[in-house]
Coordinates of C-alpha atoms in Angstrom, one line a residue:
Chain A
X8 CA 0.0 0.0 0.0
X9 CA 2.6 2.5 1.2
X10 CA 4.7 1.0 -1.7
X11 CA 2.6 2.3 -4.3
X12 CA 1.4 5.4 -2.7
X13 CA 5.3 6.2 -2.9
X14 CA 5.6 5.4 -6.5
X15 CA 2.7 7.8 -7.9
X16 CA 4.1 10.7 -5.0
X17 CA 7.8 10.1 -6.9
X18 CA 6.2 10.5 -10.3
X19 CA 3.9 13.3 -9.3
X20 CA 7.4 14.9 -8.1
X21 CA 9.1 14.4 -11.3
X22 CA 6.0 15.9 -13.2
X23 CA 6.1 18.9 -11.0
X24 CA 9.9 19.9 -11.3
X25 CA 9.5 19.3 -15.1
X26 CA 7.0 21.6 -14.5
X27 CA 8.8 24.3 -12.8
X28 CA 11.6 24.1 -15.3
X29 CA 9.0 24.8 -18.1
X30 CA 7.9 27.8 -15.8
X31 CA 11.9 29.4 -15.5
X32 CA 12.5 29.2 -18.7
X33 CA 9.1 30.7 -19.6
X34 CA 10.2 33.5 -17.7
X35 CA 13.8 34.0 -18.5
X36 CA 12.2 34.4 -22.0
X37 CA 9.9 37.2 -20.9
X38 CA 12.6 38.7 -19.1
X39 CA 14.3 38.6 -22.6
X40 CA 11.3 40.2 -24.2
X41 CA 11.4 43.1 -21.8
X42 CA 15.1 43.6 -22.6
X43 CA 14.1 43.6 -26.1
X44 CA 11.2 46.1 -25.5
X45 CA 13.3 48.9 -23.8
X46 CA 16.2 48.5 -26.7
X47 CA 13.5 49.0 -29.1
X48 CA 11.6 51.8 -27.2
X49 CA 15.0 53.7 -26.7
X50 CA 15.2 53.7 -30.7
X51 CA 12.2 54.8 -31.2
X52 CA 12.7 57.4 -28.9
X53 CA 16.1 58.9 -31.1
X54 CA 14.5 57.8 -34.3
X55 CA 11.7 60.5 -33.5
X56 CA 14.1 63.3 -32.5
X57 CA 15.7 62.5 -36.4
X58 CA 14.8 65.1 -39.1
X59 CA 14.9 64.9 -42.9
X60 CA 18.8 65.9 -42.5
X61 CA 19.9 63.3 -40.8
X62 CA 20.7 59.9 -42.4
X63 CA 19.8 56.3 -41.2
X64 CA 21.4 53.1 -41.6
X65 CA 21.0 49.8 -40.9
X66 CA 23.4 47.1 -40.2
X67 CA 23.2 43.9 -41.9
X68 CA 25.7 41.7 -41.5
X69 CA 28.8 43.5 -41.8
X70 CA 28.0 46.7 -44.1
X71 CA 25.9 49.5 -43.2
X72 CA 22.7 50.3 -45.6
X73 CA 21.5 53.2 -46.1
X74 CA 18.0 53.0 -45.6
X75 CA 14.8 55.9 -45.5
X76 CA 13.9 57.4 -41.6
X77 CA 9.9 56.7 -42.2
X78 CA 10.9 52.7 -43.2
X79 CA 13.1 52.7 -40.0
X80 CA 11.1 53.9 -38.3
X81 CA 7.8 51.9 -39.7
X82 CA 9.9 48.6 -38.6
X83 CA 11.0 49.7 -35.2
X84 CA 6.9 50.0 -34.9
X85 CA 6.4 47.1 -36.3
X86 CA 8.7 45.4 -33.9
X87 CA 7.6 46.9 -31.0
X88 CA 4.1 45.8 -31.3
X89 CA 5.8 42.3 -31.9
X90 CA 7.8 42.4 -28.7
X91 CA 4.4 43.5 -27.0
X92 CA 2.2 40.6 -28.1
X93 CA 4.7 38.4 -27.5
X94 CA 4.9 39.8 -23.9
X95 CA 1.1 39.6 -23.4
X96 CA 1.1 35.9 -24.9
X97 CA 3.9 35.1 -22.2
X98 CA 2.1 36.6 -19.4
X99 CA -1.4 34.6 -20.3
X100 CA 1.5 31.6 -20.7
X101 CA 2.8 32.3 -17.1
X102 CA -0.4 32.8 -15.6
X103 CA -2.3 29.6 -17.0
X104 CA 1.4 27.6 -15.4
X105 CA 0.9 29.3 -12.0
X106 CA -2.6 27.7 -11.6
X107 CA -1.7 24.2 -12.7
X108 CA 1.4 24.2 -10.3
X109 CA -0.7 25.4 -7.6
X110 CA -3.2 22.5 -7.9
X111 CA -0.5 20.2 -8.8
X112 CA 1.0 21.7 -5.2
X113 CA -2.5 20.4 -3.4
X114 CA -2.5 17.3 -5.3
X115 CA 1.3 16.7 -3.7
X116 CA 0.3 17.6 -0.2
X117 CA -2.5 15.3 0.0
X118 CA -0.1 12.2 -1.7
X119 CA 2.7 13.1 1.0
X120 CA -0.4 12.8 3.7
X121 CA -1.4 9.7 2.6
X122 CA 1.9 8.3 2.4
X123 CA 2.2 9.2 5.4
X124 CA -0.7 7.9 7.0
X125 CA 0.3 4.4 4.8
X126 CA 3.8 4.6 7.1
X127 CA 2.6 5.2 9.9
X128 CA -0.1 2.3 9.5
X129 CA 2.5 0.3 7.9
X130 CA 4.6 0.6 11.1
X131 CA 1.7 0.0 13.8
X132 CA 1.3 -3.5 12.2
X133 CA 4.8 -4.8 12.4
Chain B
X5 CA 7.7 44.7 6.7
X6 CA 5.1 42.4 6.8
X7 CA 6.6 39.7 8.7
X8 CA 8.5 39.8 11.9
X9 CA 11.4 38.7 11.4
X10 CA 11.8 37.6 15.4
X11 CA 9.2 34.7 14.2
X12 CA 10.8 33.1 11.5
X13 CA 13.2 29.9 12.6
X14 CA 16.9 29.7 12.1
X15 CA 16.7 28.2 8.6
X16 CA 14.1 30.5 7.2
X17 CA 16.4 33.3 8.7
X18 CA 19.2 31.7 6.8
X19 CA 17.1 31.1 3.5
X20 CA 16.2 34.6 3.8
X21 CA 20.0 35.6 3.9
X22 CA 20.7 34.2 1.0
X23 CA 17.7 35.6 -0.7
X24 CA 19.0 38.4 -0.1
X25 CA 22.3 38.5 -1.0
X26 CA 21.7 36.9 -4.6
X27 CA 19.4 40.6 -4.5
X28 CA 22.7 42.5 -3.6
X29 CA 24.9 40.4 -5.9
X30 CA 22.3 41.4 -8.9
X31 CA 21.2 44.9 -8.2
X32 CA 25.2 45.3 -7.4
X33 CA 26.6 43.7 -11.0
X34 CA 23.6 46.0 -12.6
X35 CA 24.9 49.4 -11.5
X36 CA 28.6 48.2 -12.4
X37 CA 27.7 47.3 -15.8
X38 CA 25.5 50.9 -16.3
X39 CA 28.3 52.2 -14.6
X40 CA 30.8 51.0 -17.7
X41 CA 28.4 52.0 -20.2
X42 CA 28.3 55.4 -18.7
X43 CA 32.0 56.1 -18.6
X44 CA 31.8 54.5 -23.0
X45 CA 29.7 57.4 -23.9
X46 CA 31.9 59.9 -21.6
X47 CA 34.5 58.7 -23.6
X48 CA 33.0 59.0 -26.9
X49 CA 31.7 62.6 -25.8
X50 CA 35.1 63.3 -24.9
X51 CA 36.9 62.4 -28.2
X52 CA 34.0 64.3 -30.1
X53 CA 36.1 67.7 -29.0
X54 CA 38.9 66.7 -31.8
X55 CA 36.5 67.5 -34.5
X56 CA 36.4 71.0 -34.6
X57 CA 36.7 73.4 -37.0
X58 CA 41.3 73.9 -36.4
X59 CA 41.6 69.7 -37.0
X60 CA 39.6 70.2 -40.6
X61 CA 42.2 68.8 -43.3
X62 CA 45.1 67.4 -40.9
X63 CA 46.7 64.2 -41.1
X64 CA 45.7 61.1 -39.0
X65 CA 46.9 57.8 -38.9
X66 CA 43.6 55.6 -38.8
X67 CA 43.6 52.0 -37.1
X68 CA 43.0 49.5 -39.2
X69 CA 43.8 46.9 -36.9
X70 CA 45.4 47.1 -33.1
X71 CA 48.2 46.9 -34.4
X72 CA 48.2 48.5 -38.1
X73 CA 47.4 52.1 -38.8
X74 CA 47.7 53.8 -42.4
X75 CA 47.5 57.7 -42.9
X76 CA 44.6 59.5 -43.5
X77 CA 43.4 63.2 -43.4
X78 CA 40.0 64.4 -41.6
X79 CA 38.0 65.5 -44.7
X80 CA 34.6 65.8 -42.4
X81 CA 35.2 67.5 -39.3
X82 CA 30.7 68.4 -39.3
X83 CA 29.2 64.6 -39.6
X84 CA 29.8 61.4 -37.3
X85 CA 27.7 58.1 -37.7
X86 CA 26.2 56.9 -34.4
X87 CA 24.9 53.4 -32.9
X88 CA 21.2 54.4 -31.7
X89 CA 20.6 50.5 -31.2
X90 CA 19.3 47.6 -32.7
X91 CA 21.8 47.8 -35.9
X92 CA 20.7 51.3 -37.0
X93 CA 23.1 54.3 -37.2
X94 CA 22.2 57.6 -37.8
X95 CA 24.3 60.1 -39.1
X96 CA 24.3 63.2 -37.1
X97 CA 26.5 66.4 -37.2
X98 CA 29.1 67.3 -33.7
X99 CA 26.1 69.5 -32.1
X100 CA 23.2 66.7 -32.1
X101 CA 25.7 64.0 -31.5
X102 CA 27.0 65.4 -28.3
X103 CA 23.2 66.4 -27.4
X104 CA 22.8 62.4 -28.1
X105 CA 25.7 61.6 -25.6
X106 CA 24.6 63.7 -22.9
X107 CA 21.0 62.1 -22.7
X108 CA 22.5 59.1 -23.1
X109 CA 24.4 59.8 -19.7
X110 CA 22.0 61.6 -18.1
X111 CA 19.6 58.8 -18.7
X112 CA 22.1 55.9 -17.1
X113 CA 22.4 58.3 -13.9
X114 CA 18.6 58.3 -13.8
X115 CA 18.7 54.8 -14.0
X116 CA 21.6 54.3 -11.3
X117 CA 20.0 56.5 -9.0
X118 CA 17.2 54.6 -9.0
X119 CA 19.0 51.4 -8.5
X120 CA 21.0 52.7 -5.6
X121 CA 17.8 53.1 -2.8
X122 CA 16.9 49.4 -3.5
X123 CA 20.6 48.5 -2.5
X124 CA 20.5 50.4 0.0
X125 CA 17.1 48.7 1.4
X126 CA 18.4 45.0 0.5
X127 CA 21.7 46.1 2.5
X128 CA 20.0 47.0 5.6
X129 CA 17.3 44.2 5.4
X130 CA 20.3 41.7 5.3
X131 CA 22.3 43.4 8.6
X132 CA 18.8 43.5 10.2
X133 CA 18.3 39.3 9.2
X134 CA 21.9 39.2 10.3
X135 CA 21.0 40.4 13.5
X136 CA 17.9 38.7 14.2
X137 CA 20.2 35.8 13.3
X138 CA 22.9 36.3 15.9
X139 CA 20.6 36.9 18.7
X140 CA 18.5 33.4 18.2
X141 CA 22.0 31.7 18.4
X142 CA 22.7 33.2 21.1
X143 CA 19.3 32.6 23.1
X144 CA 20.2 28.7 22.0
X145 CA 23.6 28.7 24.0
X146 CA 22.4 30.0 26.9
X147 CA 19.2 27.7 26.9
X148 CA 22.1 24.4 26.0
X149 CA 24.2 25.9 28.9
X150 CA 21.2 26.6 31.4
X151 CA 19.8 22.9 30.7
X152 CA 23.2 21.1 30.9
X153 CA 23.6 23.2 34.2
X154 CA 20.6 21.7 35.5
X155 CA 21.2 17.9 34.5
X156 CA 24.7 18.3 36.1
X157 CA 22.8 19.4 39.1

């Protein structure tokens, strides 16, 4: 009885660190995101102070191409509304994990209870 | 705070330590590295003072690797390019560029003073844990001490 109690408990455990890996990495990628988000917000910021005068480029690879401010500036847009949907779809992401690691938390409790409770039974008989 | 910190046991106390000091380690490695940033764009302000108007037209010996240079003369003393982020440059003349440095740096001061409260906070939290620390080790000896007295007795 105890036996297989401890069985499902150690495979419920493995489920639920493979679990909270999913969740880290999840968030290190946000974290990324955000990174991402300010880089981008800080170009938009200078590519707005830009005139007609001034000259943009845009490094690909190793040369530098000349490229038209409204474009740049049409991509770094572009980009930004990117880096925030990807945010939001993180954030749903994250939030949808939390809940099923907090049941699977519950679920855990009430196995190491048992378990417990097999032991102790277990125990009284010998 | 919340919690008081006289509750928590000796482990949480030390838990909370180390909590703590990962906090420091982090917010402490962020303000270095804004901190190296900074001084870059000091630097690049700084050099921008060699293109005036007297250098126009003199000679310069331009590196082409560390340890290579070839000769070259400053044609365009008005225009430099500058990295804005995300692979785009901009060209810019002396006045906007240095304009362009100095938010640059008054920005990463912004951002350092506002990193340098927190530190503060997580430093005093951590003496404070430290303390709380100290003081339940210390209750522990004299209960050991008292108790052995009394089973000598």
């Amino acid at each position: 009885m105890a036996e297989a109690i401890q069985k499902k408990l150690q495979s419920e455990l493995e489920k639920y660190q493979q679990m909270q890996k999913d969740v880290s990495k999840s968030m290190s990628a946000r974290q990324k995101l955000e990174a991402q988000l300010t880089e981008n917000n800080i170009v938009k910021e200078e590519l707005d102070l830009l005139d007609g005068q001034n000259t943009v480029y845009k490094l690909i690879g190793p040369v530098l191409v000349k490229q038209d401010l409204d474009e740049a500036k049409a991509t770094v847009a572009k980009r930004l509304e990117y880096i925030n949907g990807e945010i939001q779809r993180y954030e749903t992401l994250l939030k949808e994990m939390e809940r099923k690691s907090d049941q699977h938390r519950e679920v855990l409790a009430s196995l190491q209870q048992e378990y417990q409770r097999a032991q102790g039974r277990a125990i009284g008989k010998v | 705070m919340a919690v008081n910190l006289t509750e928590l046991s000796l482990p949480q106390l030390e838990g909370l330590k180390g909590q703590l000091e990962q906090e420091i380690e982090f917010l402490t490695s962020s303000i270095g590295q804004l901190k190296v940033v900074q001084t870059k764009y000091v630097e690049a302000k700084d050099s921008l003072s060699v293109l005036n108007k007297d250098n126009a037209g003199k000679e310069l010996l331009v590196p082409l690797t560390s340890s290579m240079y070839v000769p070259g003369t400053l044609s365009d003393v008005e225009h430099v390019l500058v990295d804005v982020g995300t692979g785009y440059y901009v060209e810019k003349n002396v006045e906007d560029t240095r304009e362009f440095f100095k938010r640059k740096i008054d920005f990463l001061t912004k951002q350092i003073e506002k990193i340098q409260p927190a530190l503060q906070e997580k430093h005093a939290m951590k003496q404070a844990v430290i303390e709380v620390m100290n003081m339940k080790i210390q209750q522990l000896h004299s209960q050991q001490t008292s108790q052995s007295g009394t089973a000598k007795a």
